[in-house]
Amino acid sequence: MIILSTRGSSFGRHFVLPFMVLTHTRACVTHALLFGFILMGIGAAVPLADAQKVEMLVDVSKAGAKIDRNIFGQFAEHLGHGIYDGIWVGPDSTIPNTRGIRNDVVEALKAIRVPNIRWPGGCFADEYHWRNGIGPADKRAVTLNPNWGGVIEPNTFGTHEFMDFLDQIGAEAYISVNVGSGTPREAAEWLEYLTTAQPTTLAKERATNGHSAPYKVAYLGIGNESWDCGGNMTPDYYLSQLKIYSRFVRNFNPAQQDKQQMLKIAVGPGGGEPRWTEWTDTVMKAYQNHTWSWDINGLSMHSYTLVKWPPSYASLGFGETEYAQILKSTLEMDDLISKHSAIMDKYDPQKKVALVVDEWGAWYAPLPGSNPGFLDQQNSLRDAILAALNINIFARHADRVRMANIAQMANVLQAMVLTDKANMVLTPTYYAFKMYVPFQDSIFVPVTFEAGSYTHSEIKLPRVDAIAAKNKEGKLWLALTNVDPNQAAEIEVSLTDLNAKSAVGETLTAPKVDSVNTFEAPNTVVPKPISANIAGGKVSVKLEPKSVTVISVEQ
Ligand code: AHR
């Protein structure tokens, strides 16, 4: 039994790490646990070369839940260079832009089909007053950002700029309203301003500011981490706020009344400790008994990979020990989801309320010389593997986890893109997201396999991980990760109900676990084509050490 503490005192949580055991459908977890441990015992006696072969069985006839495209969502907070420089350079910038929004970033994000973006925070959201961010740019209030470096917030990126950005990349709005220091009236007026088609004073103001048609707001976050930076509320106090905001913060868009209704997401847990199980229990119990006057569709969960608080692991220049420790820590996501899903199941067995993991990713020490409040970090091959492992976990819980937002999209924490003035570089995590695009809205297909183990000093991890899914056209996709940084893995996939003819795809690896892409060398960690062998109906593919591979199977 391995006990880990992952987020310091106030954020602390403890888990039992289920190493060695990877399963495919949660219905057969118990069976798979036994199976996994039995094979682990056998594996110890098998010569190393044989132990690197992994047989998988993909039963294409067994369809699971839909892997909601929203699990590939992003989070963009007014924090460091996340918005300013990362997305917004202003219309007068020499950096190519469309109405102030960087063209290079837009092009990059379009290619990974970002489904939704959570904005404006984070902790920032509970101090954000939307009126500061509308109207002529030169008349906007200049405020402070006390959460993140105490810097000036120019408010030049506000509601219209965010909605324009979404429009440019084709994503949906996930707006987090201010519960901590705002009022229900302020939030209600923001939503009226955004969504009404009637000629109200707020709608006219929106038109004057350049948008006469109502905007679509797909998701509404009611507060952020209200148990801490969002106001240090007790579960009961938050619940009373939640009911008020859920009741009065309305979406008036005519196109969102019957279909495409705005989904409301309540603040949920930030770990697995009793204070957070109590939180989930309080909100879900109230949900079970809710009246017509309030409702929620999602419960948010935040879980960063950081091993200990404050974050002290380096984002570059690390070795195998830190690689193994971080990946071990990230796999705790599975237990955390199971724990809160079990509470949700008690009050919502039909799984109407989604678990929304709207902040996740690696949180490392700030880069030397950077403003510690800006959460600047590099992004390495380790992060691409970490992303793949988490996406696989979300996919296995697809019946409950229907949305997730990696933190954060540009220049902050585990970013997709890093920018510096006119330069932009795509991170290894970006490429993992790009390779997983075919899994968006695909149907989960169970994979049975015994993962084997990768051991580094006292750390033992499942050596490989895999998910499979069928897309709308019926094509089968496999995502295969080799966690072991030293040994390749020979994967042999047997497919029931599918006559494989060929299988091709891409693989992402690099010389070292801490390989990164830089402005000078942007192609160190980029996907390369890979093809599998087909013999006797089986698909065989060799996974390079420390790699993520996605292949499609043609029949
Ligand atoms: O992503 C950085 C911060 O982490 C967010 O603002 C907050 O919600 C969380 O604690």
XYZ file of C-alpha atoms and ligand atoms in Angstrom:
565
model
C 0.000 0.000 0.000
C 1.448 3.355 -0.989
C 0.179 6.509 0.661
C 0.888 9.821 -1.010
C 0.268 13.345 0.053
C -0.246 15.499 -2.949
C -1.163 19.015 -2.058
C 0.114 20.273 1.241
C -1.959 21.044 4.287
C -4.971 22.873 2.972
C -4.860 21.078 -0.339
C -3.607 17.790 1.127
C -5.071 14.475 0.151
C -4.163 10.857 0.558
C -4.687 7.919 -1.684
C -3.939 4.287 -2.093
C -2.272 3.968 -5.460
C -3.556 1.007 -7.453
C -0.295 0.299 -9.259
C -0.096 -2.617 -11.628
C -3.777 -2.711 -12.225
C -5.267 -1.159 -15.257
C -8.649 -2.084 -16.329
C -10.989 -1.206 -19.098
C -14.516 -1.226 -17.841
C -15.366 -0.201 -14.358
C -17.969 -2.962 -14.164
C -15.238 -5.591 -13.981
C -12.866 -3.745 -11.676
C -12.876 -6.388 -8.951
C -12.206 -9.165 -11.393
C -9.466 -7.199 -13.086
C -7.825 -6.386 -9.771
C -7.518 -10.065 -8.935
C -6.441 -10.875 -12.465
C -3.828 -8.130 -12.428
C -2.252 -9.173 -9.185
C -2.164 -12.850 -10.172
C -0.366 -11.988 -13.377
C 1.955 -9.658 -11.544
C 3.126 -12.640 -9.520
C 3.737 -14.689 -12.644
C 5.428 -11.745 -14.350
C 8.155 -11.603 -11.745
C 9.442 -15.027 -12.832
C 9.328 -14.303 -16.575
C 12.550 -13.293 -18.378
C 12.775 -9.548 -19.088
C 12.528 -9.855 -22.883
C 9.259 -11.798 -22.677
C 7.859 -9.479 -20.037
C 7.944 -6.593 -22.511
C 5.332 -8.158 -24.732
C 1.793 -7.091 -23.943
C -1.250 -8.824 -25.350
C -4.463 -6.883 -25.597
C -7.965 -7.915 -26.445
C -10.283 -5.336 -27.944
C -13.898 -6.409 -28.072
C -15.284 -4.132 -30.744
C -18.809 -5.489 -30.253
C -18.962 -4.056 -26.724
C -19.664 -0.336 -26.844
C -19.335 1.722 -23.668
C -20.132 5.324 -22.907
C -19.472 8.237 -25.237
C -16.114 9.889 -24.630
C -17.456 13.421 -24.523
C -15.402 15.838 -26.584
C -15.640 18.231 -23.666
C -13.049 16.235 -21.709
C -10.570 17.941 -24.046
C -11.617 21.366 -22.760
C -9.191 24.136 -21.851
C -8.881 26.654 -19.049
C -7.733 30.235 -19.642
C -7.375 32.487 -16.609
C -6.212 36.062 -16.243
C -2.946 34.853 -14.787
C 0.607 35.673 -15.851
C 0.886 35.522 -19.638
C -2.131 33.249 -20.028
C -4.406 35.887 -21.571
C -2.177 38.897 -22.201
C 0.604 37.879 -24.645
C -0.693 34.290 -24.833
C -3.976 35.112 -26.566
C -4.386 38.858 -26.606
C -1.833 41.228 -28.104
C -4.234 44.002 -29.058
C -5.279 45.180 -32.523
C -2.322 47.582 -32.835
C 0.305 44.902 -32.214
C 2.874 44.053 -34.887
C 2.252 40.400 -33.983
C -0.225 39.107 -36.587
C -3.663 39.213 -35.028
C -7.361 39.378 -35.768
C -9.091 42.046 -33.695
C -6.276 41.754 -31.143
C -6.202 37.950 -30.899
C -3.012 36.178 -32.005
C -3.407 34.385 -35.333
C -0.728 31.784 -34.574
C -2.424 30.718 -31.338
C -5.831 30.599 -33.012
C -4.500 28.388 -35.823
C -2.826 26.047 -33.331
C -5.942 25.719 -31.179
C -8.236 25.149 -34.150
C -6.139 22.118 -35.053
C -6.796 20.449 -31.686
C -10.541 21.190 -31.897
C -10.852 22.807 -28.493
C -14.455 22.070 -27.455
C -14.826 24.636 -24.672
C -12.827 27.187 -22.720
C -13.317 27.986 -19.054
C -12.825 31.712 -18.330
C -11.998 34.123 -16.612
C -10.701 31.953 -13.724
C -9.812 30.246 -11.425
C -9.300 32.333 -8.339
C -9.402 35.378 -10.613
C -13.093 34.742 -11.358
C -14.147 35.424 -7.789
C -12.679 38.920 -8.009
C -13.746 39.653 -11.576
C -16.342 42.306 -12.279
C -17.537 41.937 -15.838
C -18.451 45.569 -16.349
C -14.753 46.437 -16.150
C -14.238 44.441 -19.353
C -16.803 45.955 -21.738
C -17.026 49.179 -23.711
C -14.356 51.245 -25.474
C -10.897 49.883 -24.623
C -9.496 53.259 -23.603
C -12.342 53.810 -21.132
C -12.054 50.509 -19.326
C -11.186 50.419 -15.653
C -7.622 49.481 -14.854
C -7.685 47.179 -11.848
C -5.398 44.812 -9.961
C -4.883 41.067 -10.029
C -4.067 40.349 -6.381
C -4.194 36.578 -6.790
C -1.538 36.378 -9.445
C 1.482 38.594 -8.891
C -0.462 41.708 -7.887
C -0.049 43.055 -11.408
C -2.193 45.539 -13.288
C -5.258 44.092 -14.991
C -5.963 46.333 -17.987
C -9.331 44.687 -18.737
C -8.646 45.041 -22.461
C -9.584 41.377 -22.838
C -13.162 41.181 -21.615
C -16.480 39.628 -22.540
C -16.560 40.551 -26.239
C -12.915 39.656 -26.776
C -13.428 36.259 -25.118
C -16.488 35.507 -27.213
C -14.624 36.613 -30.367
C -11.743 34.318 -29.440
C -14.155 31.389 -29.003
C -15.687 32.178 -32.353
C -12.285 32.257 -34.031
C -11.314 28.822 -32.719
C -14.781 27.238 -32.787
C -15.105 26.537 -29.042
C -17.994 26.954 -26.593
C -18.110 29.331 -23.640
C -17.707 28.069 -20.105
C -18.111 31.191 -17.988
C -17.276 31.149 -14.290
C -19.269 33.760 -12.406
C -18.109 35.609 -9.329
C -19.684 34.132 -6.211
C -16.901 35.097 -3.797
C -16.941 38.902 -4.066
C -19.765 39.491 -6.527
C -23.528 39.326 -6.152
C -26.245 37.224 -7.743
C -27.496 40.423 -9.383
C -24.106 41.130 -10.961
C -23.915 37.606 -12.370
C -27.540 37.664 -13.512
C -26.968 40.934 -15.368
C -23.852 39.553 -17.046
C -25.853 36.617 -18.370
C -28.674 38.894 -19.477
C -26.124 41.135 -21.230
C -24.670 38.104 -22.975
C -27.778 36.183 -23.917
C -30.988 38.143 -24.238
C -32.509 38.760 -27.652
C -35.079 41.190 -26.239
C -34.391 44.928 -26.555
C -33.491 45.448 -22.888
C -31.136 48.172 -21.766
C -28.384 45.568 -21.342
C -29.018 44.092 -24.799
C -28.813 47.575 -26.307
C -25.562 48.151 -24.493
C -24.235 44.884 -25.928
C -25.261 46.019 -29.405
C -23.576 49.385 -28.884
C -20.453 47.459 -27.928
C -20.544 45.626 -31.241
C -22.707 42.525 -30.888
C -26.429 42.829 -31.471
C -27.134 39.090 -31.621
C -27.272 37.195 -28.338
C -24.243 35.092 -27.484
C -24.437 31.415 -26.680
C -23.172 30.467 -23.230
C -22.995 26.678 -23.062
C -21.681 26.266 -19.511
C -21.965 28.304 -16.348
C -19.558 27.768 -13.442
C -21.086 28.899 -10.143
C -17.996 29.955 -8.179
C -14.485 28.541 -8.103
C -12.871 26.635 -5.246
C -15.377 28.257 -2.891
C -13.833 26.161 -0.121
C -10.619 28.207 -0.406
C -9.661 31.094 -2.697
C -13.328 31.514 -3.647
C -14.326 32.616 -0.143
C -13.418 29.801 2.246
C -17.046 28.762 2.546
C -18.431 25.795 4.394
C -20.349 23.298 2.242
C -23.656 24.510 3.687
C -22.876 28.158 3.106
C -21.843 27.423 -0.475
C -24.986 25.395 -1.011
C -27.153 28.361 -0.042
C -25.238 30.519 -2.561
C -25.463 27.832 -5.237
C -29.245 27.698 -4.988
C -29.535 31.468 -5.358
C -27.163 31.675 -8.346
C -28.725 28.648 -10.004
C -32.151 30.234 -9.673
C -31.406 33.772 -10.793
C -28.485 33.614 -13.217
C -30.515 32.850 -16.301
C -29.657 32.258 -19.903
C -32.159 34.056 -22.151
C -30.806 33.014 -25.535
C -33.875 31.818 -27.496
C -31.795 29.055 -29.075
C -30.910 27.691 -25.652
C -34.379 27.316 -24.158
C -35.423 23.844 -25.310
C -32.297 22.409 -26.835
C -28.680 23.238 -26.013
C -29.641 24.544 -22.608
C -26.865 26.095 -20.568
C -25.420 23.561 -18.140
C -24.770 24.767 -14.601
C -21.682 23.521 -12.827
C -21.384 23.685 -9.035
C -18.132 23.897 -7.135
C -17.047 20.426 -6.081
C -14.057 18.838 -4.395
C -10.341 19.609 -4.572
C -9.081 16.315 -3.201
C -10.030 13.125 -1.463
C -9.895 14.140 2.192
C -13.019 14.228 4.413
C -13.511 17.972 3.915
C -13.997 17.257 0.208
C -16.027 14.074 0.482
C -18.270 16.032 2.838
C -18.495 18.792 0.223
C -19.533 16.379 -2.528
C -21.977 14.703 -0.185
C -23.597 17.990 0.838
C -24.076 19.262 -2.715
C -25.230 15.937 -4.144
C -27.616 15.213 -1.286
C -29.227 18.602 -1.829
C -29.345 17.906 -5.574
C -31.241 14.681 -4.951
C -33.927 16.630 -3.120
C -33.862 19.752 -5.234
C -37.061 21.542 -6.123
C -38.048 23.113 -9.452
C -36.419 26.375 -8.458
C -32.799 25.319 -8.787
C -30.741 22.688 -10.552
C -27.214 21.703 -11.491
C -25.839 19.630 -14.340
C -22.256 19.262 -13.224
C -20.034 19.120 -10.170
C -16.549 20.504 -10.621
C -13.421 18.738 -9.345
C -9.882 20.145 -9.235
C -6.838 17.909 -9.049
C -3.315 18.948 -9.956
C -0.302 16.662 -10.220
C 2.322 18.182 -7.963
C 3.326 15.514 -5.385
C 3.613 18.105 -2.617
C 2.613 21.672 -1.845
C 4.067 24.153 -2.656
C 4.916 22.808 -6.087
C 8.647 22.202 -6.142
C 9.321 19.747 -8.957
C 11.279 21.221 -11.851
C 9.564 21.333 -15.235
C 12.834 20.757 -17.076
C 16.273 19.406 -16.321
C 14.959 16.472 -14.259
C 15.762 12.779 -14.335
C 14.069 9.403 -14.204
C 13.273 9.619 -10.478
C 11.197 12.771 -10.905
C 9.659 11.318 -14.059
C 8.479 8.248 -12.145
C 7.325 10.222 -9.097
C 5.220 12.614 -11.117
C 3.580 9.860 -13.167
C 2.867 7.873 -10.025
C 1.199 10.928 -8.549
C -0.866 11.642 -11.655
C -2.378 8.154 -11.635
C -4.114 9.061 -8.376
C -6.673 10.835 -10.548
C -8.362 7.477 -11.053
C -8.950 6.879 -7.341
C -10.090 10.419 -6.810
C -12.689 10.185 -9.566
C -13.868 6.805 -8.256
C -14.205 8.178 -4.759
C -16.362 11.149 -5.725
C -18.271 9.189 -8.373
C -19.299 6.710 -5.677
C -20.792 9.542 -3.608
C -22.509 10.953 -6.669
C -23.890 7.504 -7.555
C -25.552 7.379 -4.148
C -27.644 10.484 -4.859
C -27.715 10.435 -8.641
C -27.665 6.822 -9.840
C -28.804 7.902 -13.299
C -25.650 9.989 -13.613
C -27.483 13.144 -14.643
C -24.849 15.308 -12.959
C -21.474 15.178 -14.684
C -18.222 15.192 -12.769
C -16.364 18.074 -14.421
C -12.605 17.947 -13.843
C -12.234 21.583 -14.771
C -8.706 22.068 -13.437
C -6.131 19.339 -13.929
C -2.541 19.009 -15.086
C 1.015 19.232 -13.806
C 1.928 22.085 -11.488
C 5.680 22.515 -11.140
C 8.008 25.071 -9.519
C 8.026 28.453 -11.279
C 10.794 28.785 -13.878
C 13.887 30.389 -12.327
C 13.782 34.160 -12.777
C 10.062 34.256 -13.542
C 7.424 36.007 -11.437
C 6.299 33.210 -9.063
C 2.745 34.505 -9.341
C 2.735 33.807 -13.081
C 3.041 30.010 -12.823
C 5.470 29.823 -15.749
C 6.724 26.319 -16.453
C 8.180 24.354 -19.354
C 6.429 21.364 -20.821
C 8.271 18.137 -21.555
C 7.708 14.685 -22.954
C 6.763 13.696 -19.377
C 3.788 16.054 -19.626
C 2.566 14.521 -22.876
C 2.610 11.103 -21.194
C 0.906 12.556 -18.126
C -1.792 14.064 -20.354
C -2.376 10.754 -22.137
C -2.686 8.869 -18.834
C -5.244 11.364 -17.541
C -7.273 11.376 -20.733
C -7.347 7.579 -20.543
C -8.627 7.789 -16.963
C -11.338 10.259 -17.988
C -12.320 7.962 -20.869
C -12.669 4.981 -18.536
C -15.006 7.089 -16.394
C -16.816 8.497 -19.425
C -20.218 7.715 -17.975
C -19.632 10.266 -15.200
C -16.721 12.434 -16.376
C -18.174 14.331 -19.297
C -16.029 17.427 -19.174
C -12.474 18.350 -18.145
C -10.322 21.441 -18.569
C -6.564 21.253 -18.545
C -4.807 24.068 -16.691
C -4.012 26.167 -18.571
C -4.172 26.850 -22.281
C -1.321 29.314 -22.910
C 1.883 30.058 -20.979
C 0.546 28.939 -17.576
C 1.089 25.532 -15.909
C 0.629 22.612 -18.355
C 0.087 24.710 -21.442
C -0.699 23.887 -25.051
C 1.326 26.794 -26.374
C 4.166 28.936 -25.082
C 4.660 32.414 -26.470
C 7.305 35.074 -26.217
C 6.550 38.243 -28.139
C 6.114 37.144 -31.782
C 7.309 33.577 -31.112
C 5.063 30.655 -30.372
C 5.973 27.030 -29.748
C 3.676 24.009 -29.496
C 4.271 21.891 -26.409
C 4.448 18.089 -26.121
C 1.067 18.259 -24.325
C -0.344 20.055 -27.363
C 0.734 17.170 -29.567
C -0.835 14.609 -27.221
C -4.134 16.531 -27.448
C -3.804 16.665 -31.229
C -3.239 12.932 -31.501
C -6.315 12.277 -29.346
C -8.657 14.387 -31.526
C -10.257 11.239 -33.054
C -11.419 10.242 -29.564
C -13.641 13.305 -29.286
C -17.261 12.086 -29.077
C -16.186 8.532 -29.922
C -17.617 5.455 -28.231
C -15.487 3.745 -25.609
C -14.549 0.150 -26.437
C -13.171 -2.101 -23.689
C -9.552 -3.243 -23.841
C -8.399 -6.186 -21.734
C -4.706 -6.406 -20.952
C -2.225 -6.984 -18.208
C -0.036 -3.923 -18.036
C 3.119 -5.386 -16.557
C 5.169 -3.020 -14.479
C 7.878 -0.423 -14.805
C 9.999 -0.128 -11.682
C 12.318 2.671 -10.676
C 13.815 2.306 -7.186
C 10.783 1.997 -4.877
C 8.295 3.206 -7.495
C 6.288 0.695 -9.463
C 3.919 1.791 -12.208
C 1.838 0.045 -14.843
C 4.214 -0.207 -17.791
C 1.670 0.391 -20.505
C -1.752 1.942 -20.723
C -4.361 1.732 -23.460
C -7.846 2.820 -24.442
C -9.859 2.065 -27.557
C -12.830 3.784 -29.146
C -14.996 3.715 -32.232
C -15.737 6.988 -33.975
C -18.975 8.032 -35.685
C -17.896 6.342 -38.914
C -17.257 3.082 -37.061
C -13.461 3.314 -37.331
C -11.514 1.841 -34.412
C -8.848 3.957 -32.704
C -6.278 2.800 -30.178
C -4.287 5.032 -27.835
C -1.262 3.242 -26.393
C 1.189 4.643 -23.875
C 4.498 3.099 -22.891
C 5.399 4.606 -19.525
C 8.708 2.723 -19.288
C 11.492 5.158 -20.262
C 14.021 2.389 -20.870
C 12.279 -0.518 -22.593
C 10.185 -0.702 -25.718
C 6.914 -2.605 -25.520
C 5.667 -5.059 -28.132
C 1.906 -4.745 -28.257
C -0.178 -7.448 -29.896
C -3.853 -6.608 -30.199
C -6.496 -9.242 -30.884
C -9.737 -7.827 -32.173
C -13.086 -9.505 -31.886
C -15.648 -8.528 -34.492
C -13.195 -6.693 -36.708
C -11.111 -7.941 -39.607
C -8.069 -5.656 -39.528
C -6.385 -4.901 -42.866
C -3.998 -2.167 -41.832
C -3.245 0.142 -38.943
C -1.424 3.452 -39.069
C -1.029 6.431 -36.842
C 1.432 8.604 -35.005
C 3.810 8.196 -32.121
C 5.213 10.843 -29.823
C 8.534 10.354 -28.095
C 11.868 12.138 -27.705
C 15.438 11.409 -26.643
C 14.903 12.154 -22.941
C 12.088 12.208 -20.403
C 12.690 15.934 -19.983
C 12.961 16.741 -23.694
C 11.133 19.981 -24.469
C 10.275 22.120 -27.462
C 11.798 25.583 -27.459
C 11.532 28.595 -29.751
C 14.995 27.671 -31.097
C 14.293 23.926 -31.377
C 10.516 23.529 -31.747
C 10.578 20.006 -33.187
C 12.277 17.968 -30.461
C 9.012 16.409 -29.292
C 6.713 16.054 -32.294
C 4.632 13.098 -33.493
C 6.043 10.828 -36.189
C 4.157 8.413 -38.432
C 3.965 4.800 -37.306
C 2.423 1.712 -38.872
C 1.510 -1.595 -37.313
C 1.852 -5.116 -38.706
C -1.238 -7.187 -39.319
C -0.947 -10.953 -39.163
C -3.630 -13.505 -38.388
C -6.060 -10.678 -37.709
C -3.833 -9.341 -34.944
C -2.373 -5.838 -34.869
C 1.255 -5.699 -33.695
C 3.011 -2.478 -32.913
C 6.217 -1.643 -31.126
C 5.958 1.235 -28.676
C 9.147 3.165 -28.141
C 10.174 3.741 -24.533
C 8.367 6.761 -22.966
C 5.954 7.244 -25.809
C 2.332 7.962 -26.677
C 0.921 6.320 -29.807
C -2.458 6.667 -31.484
C -3.400 4.399 -34.383
C -6.507 3.781 -36.430
C -7.396 0.300 -37.629
C -8.718 -0.105 -41.164
C -10.896 -3.073 -42.018
O -4.820 27.259 -12.122
C -4.308 28.043 -11.101
C -5.235 28.116 -9.887
O -5.333 26.858 -9.298
C -6.650 28.512 -10.127
O -6.833 29.887 -10.226
C -7.350 27.978 -8.917
O -8.696 27.672 -9.155
C -6.522 26.770 -8.543
O -6.201 26.745 -7.198
